[in-house]
Short mmCIF file of C-alpha atoms in Angstrom, two decimals:
data_model
loop_
_atom_site.label_atom_id
_atom_site.label_comp_id
_atom_site.label_asym_id
_atom_site.label_seq_id
_atom_site.Cartn_x
_atom_site.Cartn_y
_atom_site.Cartn_z
CA MET A 1 57.87 1.73 -16.39
CA GLU A 2 58.56 -1.90 -15.52
CA PHE A 3 56.59 -4.20 -13.25
CA THR A 4 57.47 -7.65 -12.02
CA ALA A 5 55.20 -10.67 -11.78
CA LYS A 6 55.41 -13.79 -9.67
CA GLN A 7 54.35 -16.17 -12.45
CA ALA A 8 54.52 -16.01 -16.23
CA THR A 9 54.80 -18.17 -19.30
CA GLY A 10 54.57 -17.80 -23.07
CA PRO A 11 56.17 -15.73 -25.84
CA VAL A 12 57.21 -12.07 -25.79
CA VAL A 13 54.41 -9.78 -27.00
CA VAL A 14 53.99 -6.03 -27.53
CA ALA A 15 50.36 -4.91 -27.82
CA PRO A 16 47.81 -2.38 -26.52
CA ALA A 17 46.30 -2.97 -23.08
CA LEU A 18 42.60 -3.51 -22.41
CA VAL A 19 42.08 -2.72 -18.73
CA THR A 20 39.04 -3.65 -16.68
CA ARG A 21 38.18 -3.65 -13.00
CA MET A 22 35.86 -6.60 -13.52
CA PRO A 23 37.05 -10.18 -12.93
CA PHE A 24 37.33 -11.98 -16.24
CA SER A 25 35.42 -14.99 -17.51
CA ALA A 26 35.54 -16.11 -21.13
CA ARG A 27 32.06 -17.59 -20.94
CA TYR A 28 30.35 -14.87 -18.96
CA ASP A 29 31.93 -11.87 -20.68
CA LEU A 30 32.52 -12.64 -24.34
CA ASP A 31 30.87 -13.32 -27.62
CA ARG A 32 33.37 -16.03 -28.42
CA THR A 33 32.69 -15.94 -32.16
CA THR A 34 33.66 -12.28 -32.54
CA GLY A 35 35.87 -11.53 -29.55
CA VAL A 36 33.57 -8.69 -28.48
CA ILE A 37 32.66 -8.22 -24.80
CA SER A 38 28.95 -8.98 -24.63
CA ARG A 39 28.01 -9.19 -20.94
CA ASN A 40 25.08 -6.85 -20.28
CA ASP A 41 26.58 -5.17 -17.25
CA HIS A 42 30.25 -5.21 -18.29
CA GLU A 43 32.01 -1.85 -18.23
CA LEU A 44 33.72 -2.69 -21.55
CA ARG A 45 30.61 -4.01 -23.30
CA GLY A 46 31.06 -3.65 -27.06
CA GLU A 47 34.89 -3.54 -26.95
CA SER A 48 36.85 -5.99 -29.06
CA ILE A 49 39.57 -8.02 -27.37
CA ALA A 50 41.33 -8.83 -30.64
CA GLY A 51 45.07 -8.28 -30.46
CA ARG A 52 44.90 -6.62 -27.03
CA VAL A 53 46.42 -7.54 -23.68
CA LEU A 54 43.77 -8.14 -21.03
CA VAL A 55 44.68 -6.48 -17.72
CA THR A 56 42.51 -7.31 -14.73
CA ARG A 57 42.96 -8.11 -11.07
CA GLY A 58 41.05 -11.40 -11.04
CA VAL A 59 38.95 -14.02 -12.70
CA GLN A 60 35.62 -15.74 -12.14
CA GLY A 61 33.95 -18.95 -13.24
CA GLY A 62 34.52 -21.38 -15.42
CA VAL A 63 36.52 -23.81 -17.48
CA ALA A 64 35.49 -22.23 -20.77
CA ALA A 65 38.73 -20.27 -21.12
CA GLY A 66 40.57 -23.58 -21.35
CA TRP A 67 39.27 -23.87 -24.92
CA ALA A 68 37.98 -20.37 -25.63
CA LEU A 69 41.38 -18.68 -25.78
CA LEU A 70 42.52 -21.20 -28.38
CA ALA A 71 39.22 -20.94 -30.29
CA LEU A 72 39.43 -17.13 -30.34
CA ALA A 73 43.04 -17.29 -31.54
CA ALA A 74 42.01 -19.63 -34.36
CA ARG A 75 39.34 -17.11 -35.38
CA LYS A 76 41.96 -14.32 -35.34
CA CYS A 77 40.04 -12.38 -32.71
CA GLY A 78 41.78 -13.47 -29.50
CA PHE A 79 43.82 -11.75 -26.83
CA ALA A 80 47.48 -10.95 -27.48
CA GLY A 81 48.19 -11.74 -23.84
CA MET A 82 46.78 -11.65 -20.32
CA VAL A 83 47.99 -9.99 -17.11
CA PHE A 84 46.24 -10.85 -13.85
CA GLY A 85 46.66 -9.90 -10.26
CA ASP A 86 45.39 -13.32 -9.31
CA THR A 87 44.31 -16.12 -11.59
CA ASN A 88 43.20 -19.72 -11.64
CA PRO A 89 44.67 -22.63 -13.60
CA VAL A 90 42.02 -22.37 -16.30
CA MET A 91 43.44 -19.15 -17.71
CA VAL A 92 46.94 -20.58 -17.72
CA GLN A 93 45.81 -23.83 -19.31
CA GLY A 94 43.95 -21.88 -21.98
CA ALA A 95 46.77 -19.43 -22.62
CA VAL A 96 49.34 -22.23 -23.02
CA ALA A 97 47.05 -24.01 -25.49
CA ALA A 98 46.51 -20.75 -27.40
CA GLY A 99 50.21 -19.87 -27.41
CA ILE A 100 49.78 -16.46 -25.77
CA PRO A 101 51.63 -15.07 -22.74
CA VAL A 102 49.96 -15.09 -19.34
CA PHE A 103 51.11 -13.35 -16.15
CA ALA A 104 49.89 -13.60 -12.56
CA GLY A 105 50.92 -11.89 -9.36
CA ILE A 106 51.83 -8.64 -11.11
CA ASP A 107 53.01 -5.79 -8.88
CA PRO A 108 49.70 -4.21 -7.68
CA GLU A 109 50.99 -0.73 -8.57
CA PHE A 110 50.66 -1.76 -12.23
CA PHE A 111 46.87 -1.54 -11.95
CA ASP A 112 47.10 2.03 -10.69
CA VAL A 113 49.19 3.10 -13.65
CA VAL A 114 48.16 1.18 -16.74
CA ARG A 115 45.34 2.50 -18.92
CA THR A 116 43.40 1.02 -21.81
CA GLY A 117 45.30 1.82 -24.99
CA ASP A 118 48.75 1.91 -23.37
CA THR A 119 51.24 -0.19 -25.28
CA VAL A 120 52.59 -2.92 -23.01
CA GLU A 121 55.50 -5.28 -23.57
CA LEU A 122 55.17 -8.70 -21.96
CA ASP A 123 58.39 -10.62 -21.32
CA PRO A 124 57.41 -13.87 -19.56
CA ALA A 125 60.94 -15.27 -19.28
CA ALA A 126 61.99 -12.21 -17.28
CA ARG A 127 58.54 -12.02 -15.58
CA LEU A 128 58.44 -8.37 -16.60
CA VAL A 129 55.65 -6.17 -17.95
CA ARG A 130 56.72 -2.83 -19.35
CA ILE A 131 54.51 0.13 -20.30
CA VAL A 132 56.04 1.46 -23.50
CA PRO A 133 56.18 5.28 -23.54
CA ALA A 134 54.08 6.86 -26.25
CA ALA A 135 56.19 8.07 -29.17
CA MET B 1 61.27 -30.34 -11.51
CA LYS B 2 61.91 -33.93 -10.50
CA LEU B 3 61.05 -36.25 -13.40
CA THR B 4 60.82 -40.04 -13.35
CA ASP B 5 62.44 -42.13 -16.08
CA ASP B 6 59.02 -42.55 -17.70
CA GLU B 7 58.47 -38.81 -17.69
CA ARG B 8 61.90 -38.16 -19.20
CA ALA B 9 61.05 -40.63 -21.96
CA MET B 10 57.79 -38.83 -22.62
CA ILE B 11 59.41 -35.39 -22.76
CA GLY B 12 62.22 -36.72 -24.94
CA GLY B 13 59.80 -38.17 -27.47
CA GLU B 14 60.83 -41.78 -26.87
CA ALA B 15 57.25 -42.61 -25.86
CA GLY B 16 55.81 -41.10 -29.01
CA PRO B 17 54.64 -37.67 -30.18
CA VAL B 18 51.33 -37.67 -28.32
CA LEU B 19 52.85 -38.27 -24.90
CA GLN B 20 55.61 -35.79 -25.71
CA LYS B 21 53.07 -33.08 -26.57
CA ALA B 22 50.89 -33.92 -23.57
CA LEU B 23 53.63 -33.88 -20.96
CA THR B 24 55.35 -30.85 -22.48
CA TYR B 25 52.06 -28.97 -22.05
CA GLN B 26 51.77 -30.22 -18.47
CA LEU B 27 55.36 -29.23 -17.80
CA ARG B 28 54.59 -25.63 -18.81
CA LEU B 29 51.79 -25.56 -16.23
CA ALA B 30 54.02 -27.18 -13.61
CA GLU B 31 56.66 -24.51 -14.11
CA PHE B 32 54.11 -21.70 -13.96
CA PHE B 33 52.73 -22.94 -10.66
CA GLY B 34 56.06 -24.01 -9.20
CA ALA B 35 55.30 -27.74 -9.00
CA ASP B 36 58.39 -29.84 -8.34
CA HIS B 37 56.94 -33.18 -9.45
CA PHE B 38 54.01 -34.86 -11.14
CA VAL B 39 51.48 -36.89 -9.19
CA PRO B 40 49.72 -40.00 -10.63
CA VAL B 41 45.99 -39.62 -11.15
CA THR B 42 43.41 -42.40 -11.14
CA ASN B 43 40.73 -40.58 -13.08
CA ALA B 44 40.29 -37.65 -15.46
CA HIS B 45 37.17 -35.69 -16.37
CA PHE B 46 37.28 -33.88 -19.69
CA THR B 47 35.31 -30.75 -20.49
CA GLY B 48 35.03 -30.11 -24.19
CA ASP B 49 32.18 -29.73 -26.62
CA PHE B 50 31.93 -28.00 -29.94
CA GLU B 51 30.24 -24.90 -28.53
CA VAL B 52 33.30 -24.00 -26.48
CA MET B 53 35.99 -25.79 -28.49
CA ASP B 54 34.90 -24.28 -31.78
CA SER B 55 36.78 -25.26 -34.92
CA GLY B 56 40.12 -24.34 -33.35
CA GLY B 57 39.67 -26.72 -30.43
CA LEU B 58 38.25 -29.43 -32.64
CA ALA B 59 41.31 -29.27 -34.91
CA TYR B 60 43.56 -29.43 -31.85
CA VAL B 61 41.95 -32.65 -30.57
CA GLU B 62 41.62 -34.13 -34.07
CA GLU B 63 45.37 -33.80 -34.42
CA LEU B 64 45.83 -35.75 -31.17
CA ALA B 65 43.36 -38.43 -32.25
CA ALA B 66 45.00 -38.77 -35.65
CA ALA B 67 48.33 -39.32 -33.90
CA GLY B 68 46.81 -42.25 -31.99
CA ALA B 69 46.14 -40.61 -28.62
CA LYS B 70 44.62 -42.93 -25.98
CA VAL B 71 43.83 -42.27 -22.36
CA ARG B 72 45.57 -44.53 -19.85
CA VAL B 73 43.31 -43.86 -16.84
CA PRO B 74 39.50 -43.87 -16.88
CA THR B 75 38.41 -40.56 -18.37
CA THR B 76 34.86 -39.28 -18.48
CA ARG B 77 33.38 -36.41 -20.39
CA ASN B 78 31.42 -33.44 -19.12
CA SER B 79 28.04 -32.20 -20.37
CA THR B 80 27.88 -31.25 -24.02
CA CYS B 81 26.15 -28.57 -26.07
CA VAL B 82 23.61 -30.82 -27.79
CA ASP B 83 20.91 -33.31 -26.91
CA PRO B 84 20.48 -34.86 -30.37
CA ALA B 85 16.88 -35.85 -29.60
CA ALA B 86 15.91 -32.23 -28.91
CA ALA B 87 18.21 -30.30 -31.25
CA GLY B 88 15.52 -29.79 -33.88
CA GLN B 89 12.87 -28.70 -31.41
CA LEU B 90 15.31 -26.22 -29.89
CA LYS B 91 16.33 -24.97 -33.35
CA GLN B 92 20.01 -25.56 -32.66
CA ARG B 93 22.13 -24.71 -35.67
CA CYS B 94 23.48 -27.51 -37.82
CA THR B 95 27.12 -26.56 -37.22
CA LEU B 96 26.68 -27.17 -33.49
CA VAL B 97 25.00 -30.53 -34.00
CA ASP B 98 27.46 -31.59 -36.70
CA GLY B 99 30.41 -30.45 -34.62
CA GLU B 100 29.21 -32.49 -31.68
CA LEU B 101 28.79 -35.51 -33.96
CA ARG B 102 32.51 -35.20 -34.71
CA VAL B 103 33.73 -34.55 -31.15
CA GLY B 104 31.90 -37.38 -29.36
CA PRO B 105 33.01 -40.32 -31.57
CA MET B 106 36.56 -38.93 -31.70
CA LEU B 107 36.75 -38.91 -27.89
CA ARG B 108 35.40 -42.44 -27.72
CA ARG B 109 38.15 -43.59 -30.09
CA MET B 110 40.62 -42.12 -27.61
CA GLY B 111 39.05 -44.20 -24.84
CA VAL B 112 37.04 -41.40 -23.21
CA LEU B 113 33.70 -42.41 -21.72
CA THR B 114 31.28 -39.93 -23.27
CA VAL B 115 28.85 -39.99 -20.38
CA ASN B 116 28.31 -36.26 -20.94
CA THR B 117 27.66 -35.30 -17.36
CA CYS B 118 28.68 -32.69 -14.83
CA ILE B 119 27.36 -34.89 -11.99
CA GLY B 120 29.54 -37.91 -12.62
CA TYR B 121 30.39 -37.90 -8.92
CA GLN B 122 26.73 -38.78 -8.26
CA THR B 123 26.37 -41.33 -11.03
CA VAL B 124 29.66 -42.58 -12.51
CA TYR B 125 32.74 -42.37 -10.33
CA THR B 126 33.19 -41.21 -6.75
CA PRO B 127 36.85 -40.81 -5.79
CA ARG B 128 37.84 -41.51 -2.21
CA LEU B 129 39.46 -39.28 0.39
CA GLY B 130 42.96 -38.34 -0.68
CA GLU B 131 42.65 -39.70 -4.22
CA HIS B 132 44.37 -37.59 -6.89
CA VAL B 133 42.24 -36.96 -9.97
CA ALA B 134 42.28 -34.42 -12.83
CA TRP B 135 38.83 -33.02 -13.35
CA GLY B 136 37.50 -30.29 -15.56
CA ASP B 137 34.25 -28.42 -14.85
CA THR B 138 34.61 -26.12 -11.88
CA GLY B 139 31.60 -27.42 -9.97
CA THR B 140 32.82 -31.01 -10.13
CA VAL B 141 36.23 -29.87 -8.92
CA ALA B 142 34.77 -28.00 -5.96
CA TYR B 143 32.60 -31.01 -5.09
CA ALA B 144 35.50 -33.47 -5.40
CA ASN B 145 37.84 -31.45 -3.19
CA SER B 146 35.26 -30.37 -0.66
CA VAL B 147 32.73 -33.15 -0.24
CA LEU B 148 34.75 -36.22 -1.24
CA GLY B 149 38.19 -35.14 -0.06
CA ALA B 150 39.67 -36.05 -3.43
CA ARG B 151 42.41 -33.81 -4.82
CA THR B 152 42.21 -31.87 -8.06
CA ASN B 153 42.74 -28.45 -9.57
CA TYR B 154 40.58 -27.01 -12.31
CA GLU B 155 41.80 -28.91 -15.38
CA ALA B 156 40.39 -27.04 -18.37
CA GLY B 157 40.69 -27.22 -22.12
CA PRO B 158 43.10 -29.95 -23.14
CA ALA B 159 44.58 -30.18 -19.61
CA SER B 160 42.33 -32.99 -18.31
CA LEU B 161 42.63 -34.90 -21.58
CA PHE B 162 46.40 -34.69 -21.34
CA ALA B 163 46.18 -35.90 -17.73
CA GLY B 164 44.14 -38.86 -18.93
CA ILE B 165 46.74 -39.56 -21.62
CA THR B 166 49.81 -39.28 -19.37
CA GLY B 167 48.10 -40.58 -16.21
CA ARG B 168 49.48 -37.74 -14.13
CA THR B 169 49.23 -34.05 -13.40
CA ALA B 170 51.46 -31.42 -11.87
CA ALA B 171 51.54 -31.43 -8.06
CA TYR B 172 50.43 -27.92 -7.20
CA GLY B 173 47.39 -26.23 -5.72
CA PHE B 174 44.77 -28.56 -4.29
CA HIS B 175 46.96 -31.63 -4.63
CA LEU B 176 48.98 -30.20 -1.72
CA ASP B 177 47.93 -30.09 1.93
CA GLU B 178 48.78 -26.42 2.46
CA HIS B 179 46.29 -25.15 -0.13
CA ARG B 180 43.44 -27.19 1.35
CA ARG B 181 43.37 -25.26 4.63
CA ALA B 182 40.57 -22.76 5.21
CA ASN B 183 41.28 -19.02 5.30
CA VAL B 184 37.69 -17.78 5.63
CA VAL B 185 35.36 -18.77 8.45
CA CYS B 186 31.66 -18.34 7.71
CA ARG B 187 28.92 -19.07 10.22
CA VAL B 188 25.53 -19.43 8.56
CA ASP B 189 22.60 -18.68 10.81
CA ALA B 190 19.83 -19.35 8.29
CA PRO B 191 17.45 -22.28 7.84
CA MET B 192 18.49 -23.08 4.21
CA THR B 193 15.11 -24.42 3.11
CA ASP B 194 15.75 -25.03 -0.57
CA LEU B 195 18.59 -26.07 -2.90
CA ALA B 196 18.58 -22.53 -4.27
CA ASP B 197 19.57 -21.21 -0.83
CA TRP B 198 22.83 -23.15 -1.10
CA GLY B 199 23.54 -21.52 -4.44
CA VAL B 200 22.81 -18.14 -2.88
CA LEU B 201 25.34 -18.93 -0.16
CA GLY B 202 27.90 -19.70 -2.86
CA LEU B 203 27.08 -16.37 -4.49
CA LEU B 204 27.55 -14.41 -1.25
CA VAL B 205 30.82 -16.03 -0.24
CA GLY B 206 32.13 -16.39 -3.77
CA LYS B 207 31.67 -12.72 -4.58
CA ARG B 208 33.08 -11.54 -1.27
CA PHE B 209 36.17 -13.73 -1.21
CA ARG B 210 36.70 -14.30 -4.91
CA GLY B 211 39.95 -16.09 -5.61
CA TYR B 212 41.03 -19.59 -6.55
CA TRP B 213 43.25 -19.97 -3.51
CA ASN B 214 40.64 -18.94 -0.94
CA VAL B 215 38.98 -21.78 1.00
CA PRO B 216 36.02 -21.08 3.29
CA VAL B 217 34.88 -23.27 6.15
CA PHE B 218 31.14 -23.10 6.82
CA GLU B 219 29.53 -23.62 10.20
CA PHE B 220 25.77 -24.07 10.00
CA THR B 221 23.70 -23.41 13.08
CA ARG B 222 20.29 -24.22 11.59
CA ALA B 223 20.86 -26.50 8.61
CA GLU B 224 22.43 -29.76 7.47
CA PRO B 225 23.28 -30.07 3.80
CA THR B 226 22.29 -32.96 1.55
CA PRO B 227 24.63 -34.01 -1.26
CA ASP B 228 22.44 -32.10 -3.73
CA ALA B 229 22.69 -29.01 -1.52
CA LEU B 230 26.47 -29.30 -1.49
CA LYS B 231 26.36 -29.74 -5.26
CA HIS B 232 24.60 -26.37 -5.65
CA LEU B 233 26.98 -24.74 -3.19
CA ALA B 234 29.99 -26.14 -5.05
CA ALA B 235 28.73 -25.03 -8.46
CA SER B 236 27.87 -21.55 -7.24
CA ILE B 237 30.98 -20.84 -5.21
CA ALA B 238 33.08 -21.94 -8.18
CA SER B 239 31.06 -19.75 -10.52
CA TYR B 240 31.05 -16.55 -8.47
CA GLY B 241 34.31 -16.99 -6.62
CA SER B 242 36.42 -19.15 -8.92
CA MET B 243 36.92 -21.24 -5.77
CA ALA B 244 37.83 -24.91 -5.83
CA MET B 245 37.28 -26.01 -2.26
CA PHE B 246 35.31 -25.39 0.93
CA HIS B 247 34.74 -27.23 4.18
CA VAL B 248 31.56 -27.77 6.16
CA ALA B 249 32.11 -28.31 9.88
CA GLY B 250 30.86 -31.72 10.97
CA VAL B 251 30.08 -32.75 7.39
CA THR B 252 32.99 -32.78 4.94
CA PRO B 253 35.97 -35.09 5.48
CA GLU B 254 38.72 -32.52 6.04
CA ALA B 255 36.70 -30.07 8.13
CA ASP B 256 38.31 -30.96 11.46
CA ASP B 257 40.84 -28.24 12.20
CA ALA B 258 40.07 -26.87 8.75
CA VAL B 259 42.06 -23.67 9.33
CA GLY B 260 45.08 -25.61 10.52
CA GLY B 261 47.22 -22.59 11.25
CA ARG B 262 46.51 -20.74 7.99
CA GLU B 263 45.98 -17.01 8.37
CA VAL B 264 42.27 -16.21 8.35
CA LEU B 265 41.23 -13.35 6.08
CA GLU B 266 37.91 -12.77 7.82
CA ARG B 267 35.28 -14.38 10.01
CA ILE B 268 31.73 -13.57 8.95
CA VAL B 269 28.19 -14.44 9.94
CA LEU B 270 25.46 -14.72 7.32
CA SER B 271 21.81 -14.53 8.34
CA LYS B 272 18.48 -15.40 6.82
CA LYS B 273 18.19 -11.74 5.82
CA ASP B 274 21.42 -11.97 3.82
CA ILE B 275 19.96 -14.91 1.90
CA GLU B 276 16.63 -13.17 1.31
CA ASP B 277 18.34 -9.97 0.15
CA VAL B 278 19.98 -11.89 -2.67
CA TYR B 279 16.63 -13.09 -3.97
CA ALA B 280 15.39 -9.50 -3.87
CA GLU B 281 18.40 -8.39 -5.90
CA GLN B 282 18.20 -11.27 -8.36
CA GLY B 283 15.01 -10.31 -10.16
CA LYS B 284 11.80 -8.49 -9.26
CA ASP B 285 8.38 -9.98 -8.62
CA ASP B 286 5.30 -9.39 -10.78
CA GLN B 287 7.14 -9.90 -14.03
CA VAL B 288 6.17 -12.00 -17.02
CA VAL B 289 8.27 -15.15 -17.44
CA ASP B 290 9.50 -16.63 -20.72
CA LEU B 291 11.54 -19.58 -19.57
CA VAL B 292 12.15 -21.67 -16.44
CA VAL B 293 15.36 -23.72 -16.35
CA PHE B 294 16.66 -26.32 -13.93
CA THR B 295 20.29 -26.91 -14.83
CA ALA B 296 23.85 -25.95 -13.84
CA PRO B 297 24.46 -28.52 -12.51
CA GLN B 298 22.49 -31.30 -14.19
CA GLN B 299 19.64 -32.59 -12.05
CA SER B 300 19.99 -35.63 -9.84
CA LEU B 301 17.22 -38.21 -9.78
CA LEU B 302 15.95 -36.71 -6.52
CA GLU B 303 15.80 -33.23 -8.05
CA VAL B 304 13.92 -34.57 -11.07
CA GLN B 305 11.50 -36.29 -8.70
CA GLN B 306 10.97 -33.08 -6.71
CA ILE B 307 10.20 -31.06 -9.83
CA ALA B 308 7.94 -33.78 -11.23
CA ASP B 309 6.06 -33.90 -7.93
CA LEU B 310 5.61 -30.11 -7.99
CA LEU B 311 4.34 -30.21 -11.58
CA ASP B 312 2.17 -33.32 -11.22
CA GLY B 313 -1.39 -32.54 -12.29
CA ARG B 314 -0.50 -28.99 -13.34
CA ARG B 315 0.16 -27.49 -16.72
CA VAL B 316 2.97 -25.15 -17.72
CA HIS B 317 1.67 -21.75 -18.85
CA PRO B 318 1.31 -21.62 -22.65
CA ASP B 319 3.71 -18.64 -22.89
CA VAL B 320 6.41 -20.33 -20.80
CA ASP B 321 8.92 -23.04 -21.62
CA VAL B 322 10.36 -25.29 -18.91
CA ILE B 323 13.65 -27.11 -19.35
CA LEU B 324 15.48 -29.56 -17.09
CA THR B 325 18.82 -31.17 -17.90
CA THR B 326 20.35 -34.37 -16.64
CA ASN B 327 22.56 -37.24 -17.78
CA SER B 328 21.55 -40.48 -19.50
CA MET B 329 21.73 -42.56 -16.30
CA VAL B 330 19.33 -40.30 -14.41
CA ALA B 331 17.13 -39.93 -17.49
CA LYS B 332 16.78 -43.71 -17.76
CA ALA B 333 15.84 -44.01 -14.11
CA ALA B 334 13.44 -41.07 -14.39
CA ALA B 335 11.70 -42.74 -17.30
CA GLU B 336 11.44 -46.04 -15.41
CA GLU B 337 9.96 -44.25 -12.41
CA GLY B 338 7.37 -42.49 -14.55
CA LEU B 339 8.82 -39.06 -13.79
CA THR B 340 9.54 -38.26 -17.43
CA ASN B 341 5.88 -38.83 -18.27
CA VAL B 342 4.80 -36.48 -15.50
CA LEU B 343 7.14 -33.80 -16.83
CA SER B 344 5.97 -34.32 -20.42
CA ARG B 345 2.30 -34.19 -19.46
CA SER B 346 2.85 -30.88 -17.69
CA GLY B 347 4.71 -29.42 -20.66
CA ALA B 348 8.26 -29.53 -19.28
CA MET B 349 11.18 -30.80 -21.33
CA LEU B 350 13.91 -33.07 -19.95
CA LEU B 351 17.17 -32.75 -21.91
CA VAL B 352 19.83 -35.44 -21.70
CA GLY B 353 23.62 -35.20 -21.76
CA THR B 354 23.74 -31.44 -21.86
CA CYS B 355 23.70 -28.47 -19.54
CA TRP B 356 21.47 -25.79 -20.97
CA TYR B 357 23.92 -22.89 -20.81
CA LEU B 358 26.28 -24.85 -23.08
CA MET B 359 23.65 -25.03 -25.83
CA ASP B 360 24.18 -21.50 -27.20
CA PRO B 361 21.39 -19.88 -25.22
CA ALA B 362 21.89 -16.56 -27.03
CA GLU B 363 20.81 -18.21 -30.26
CA MET B 364 17.80 -19.78 -28.54
CA ARG B 365 16.85 -16.39 -27.13
CA GLU B 366 16.67 -15.05 -30.65
CA SER B 367 14.89 -18.13 -32.00
CA PHE B 368 12.18 -18.21 -29.32
CA GLY B 369 12.06 -14.60 -28.12
CA TRP B 370 13.10 -15.63 -24.62
CA LYS B 371 14.26 -12.88 -22.33
CA ARG B 372 13.27 -13.38 -18.70
CA LEU B 373 14.51 -16.63 -17.24
CA VAL B 374 13.63 -18.06 -13.85
CA THR B 375 15.92 -20.60 -12.24
CA ASN B 376 16.85 -22.11 -8.91
CA SER B 377 20.50 -22.20 -10.00
CA ALA B 378 22.62 -19.30 -8.79
CA LYS B 379 25.31 -20.43 -11.20
CA LEU B 380 22.99 -20.17 -14.18
CA ALA B 381 21.84 -16.73 -13.05
CA ASN B 382 25.48 -15.64 -13.11
CA ILE B 383 26.27 -17.07 -16.53
CA ILE B 384 23.20 -16.18 -18.46
CA ARG B 385 23.51 -12.40 -18.39
CA ALA B 386 26.29 -12.71 -20.96
CA HIS B 387 23.74 -14.20 -23.33
CA GLY B 388 21.27 -11.32 -23.08
CA TYR B 389 18.84 -12.81 -20.56
CA GLU B 390 17.29 -11.24 -17.47
CA PRO B 391 17.67 -13.94 -14.82
CA VAL B 392 15.39 -14.26 -11.82
CA LEU B 393 16.73 -16.49 -9.05
CA ARG B 394 14.06 -18.18 -6.96
CA ARG B 395 13.51 -21.23 -4.78
CA THR B 396 12.42 -24.41 -6.55
CA ALA B 397 8.69 -24.25 -5.73
CA GLU B 398 8.60 -20.57 -6.73
CA CYS B 399 10.18 -21.48 -10.05
CA ILE B 400 7.44 -24.03 -10.64
CA ASP B 401 4.81 -21.48 -9.64
CA ALA B 402 6.27 -19.06 -12.19
CA ALA B 403 6.21 -21.82 -14.82
CA VAL B 404 2.54 -22.50 -14.22
CA SER B 405 1.30 -18.95 -13.69
CA GLY B 406 3.53 -17.25 -16.26
CA LYS B 407 4.64 -14.67 -13.71
CA VAL B 408 7.19 -14.32 -10.95
CA ARG B 409 5.17 -13.73 -7.81
#
């Protein structure tokens, strides 16, 4: 299944999805030394983000992602990519610095279909996100 | 994308590798957000300290510095993760202190003013109505757009540094008139008796209308905000709602006809009960307190004076620690006014050049056994859960009462 996005930049990536209903913040949600979700009341508390594509409708806070995405990548425990319904410039600024793809304005139906663990292919140049069928 | 001759020279490398890297990065953002030109900026505000930059970010900026990067417009720096004078007392790890000792001097060599403050608009530089700037730190951005009528997006990570280096930023978002119109109308029928109430308002509206592109206009029937009140509102609405702008009818410079034809998502009325309900949700009474913190944003001189007045002649409970943060300009004035002595005598600690949540509070929790934290900052209450704390949000005098009694009452 393919879904279009209004905005995208970065390299092509194929990786497993990590889906959350909670708006994302690098500072509020993560242990940024390990890439593990650490927020007390987060539905994915304890999950590692390493090598996974974050899928969430929105963001909250802070400028931390501007550096954190790069810092996580340098520690080899960062996201493979990010897909948002709506985002702010911080996530884009951080993703560009980290060299990972970032999407915004994805077709809302995507959130109804995608599940944690699904393999997703991100093609920013085409502004396409594809859920790769399980083998 | 319309580029000037200077910008073409930068992209083409004729102006050197630093400007090429900087503008190429900015061009990626411009394309993402559909900007068709760059706009000159007069000022940049850089957010970056070792706690958030880590070794990866440090290496990134070191590479720029080694290549001879210099800012071409005045560029200030946000709060950092360390107050060197208190690092030992707070048991901050050496890597954090050492990292900061590398970041600060490196930024100064690039021409950045390391004033280390998130309230530079109160103490360093106050842009005028319509002035284009490139500021990091979400609260400063919300304040600049809303209260001053300056124009900036969130400029995070290397983005604001690159804006300082190139002297420009992509013309999208809050640099453009159409994004500055209100699409939420919020009447507030509550007395707003404390700075914390303004943070609570930011929480309520930020959570309900979360989204960078949403802009509320507030109409107050029973309150008039001070600049410090607007500071708490800006910090909180940015924290909970990722919002970058609001208007206050009769107060902020672009509030006349704030909606200006934009489609309104919703019109709401918030009451005193709505405000009080948030306090009830944000921590229970009759609990033992470990720590009371006044930060996020740094305290103005008037806030420091208020807290010193509340603590004057009283003593912080032996099982409680009290921390305030501010910048070096306010700290100097506070010392001259005798406020620092009042705080010290009572047992409170005034930290300089930092904002407490940047100082690796999870590590401090482990070092000192802190768990329950009382604050008048709605923003801090939002952030600190990620670091294993139980925040209790209260009005300023109640925070001081908790500090002295050892309990939330």
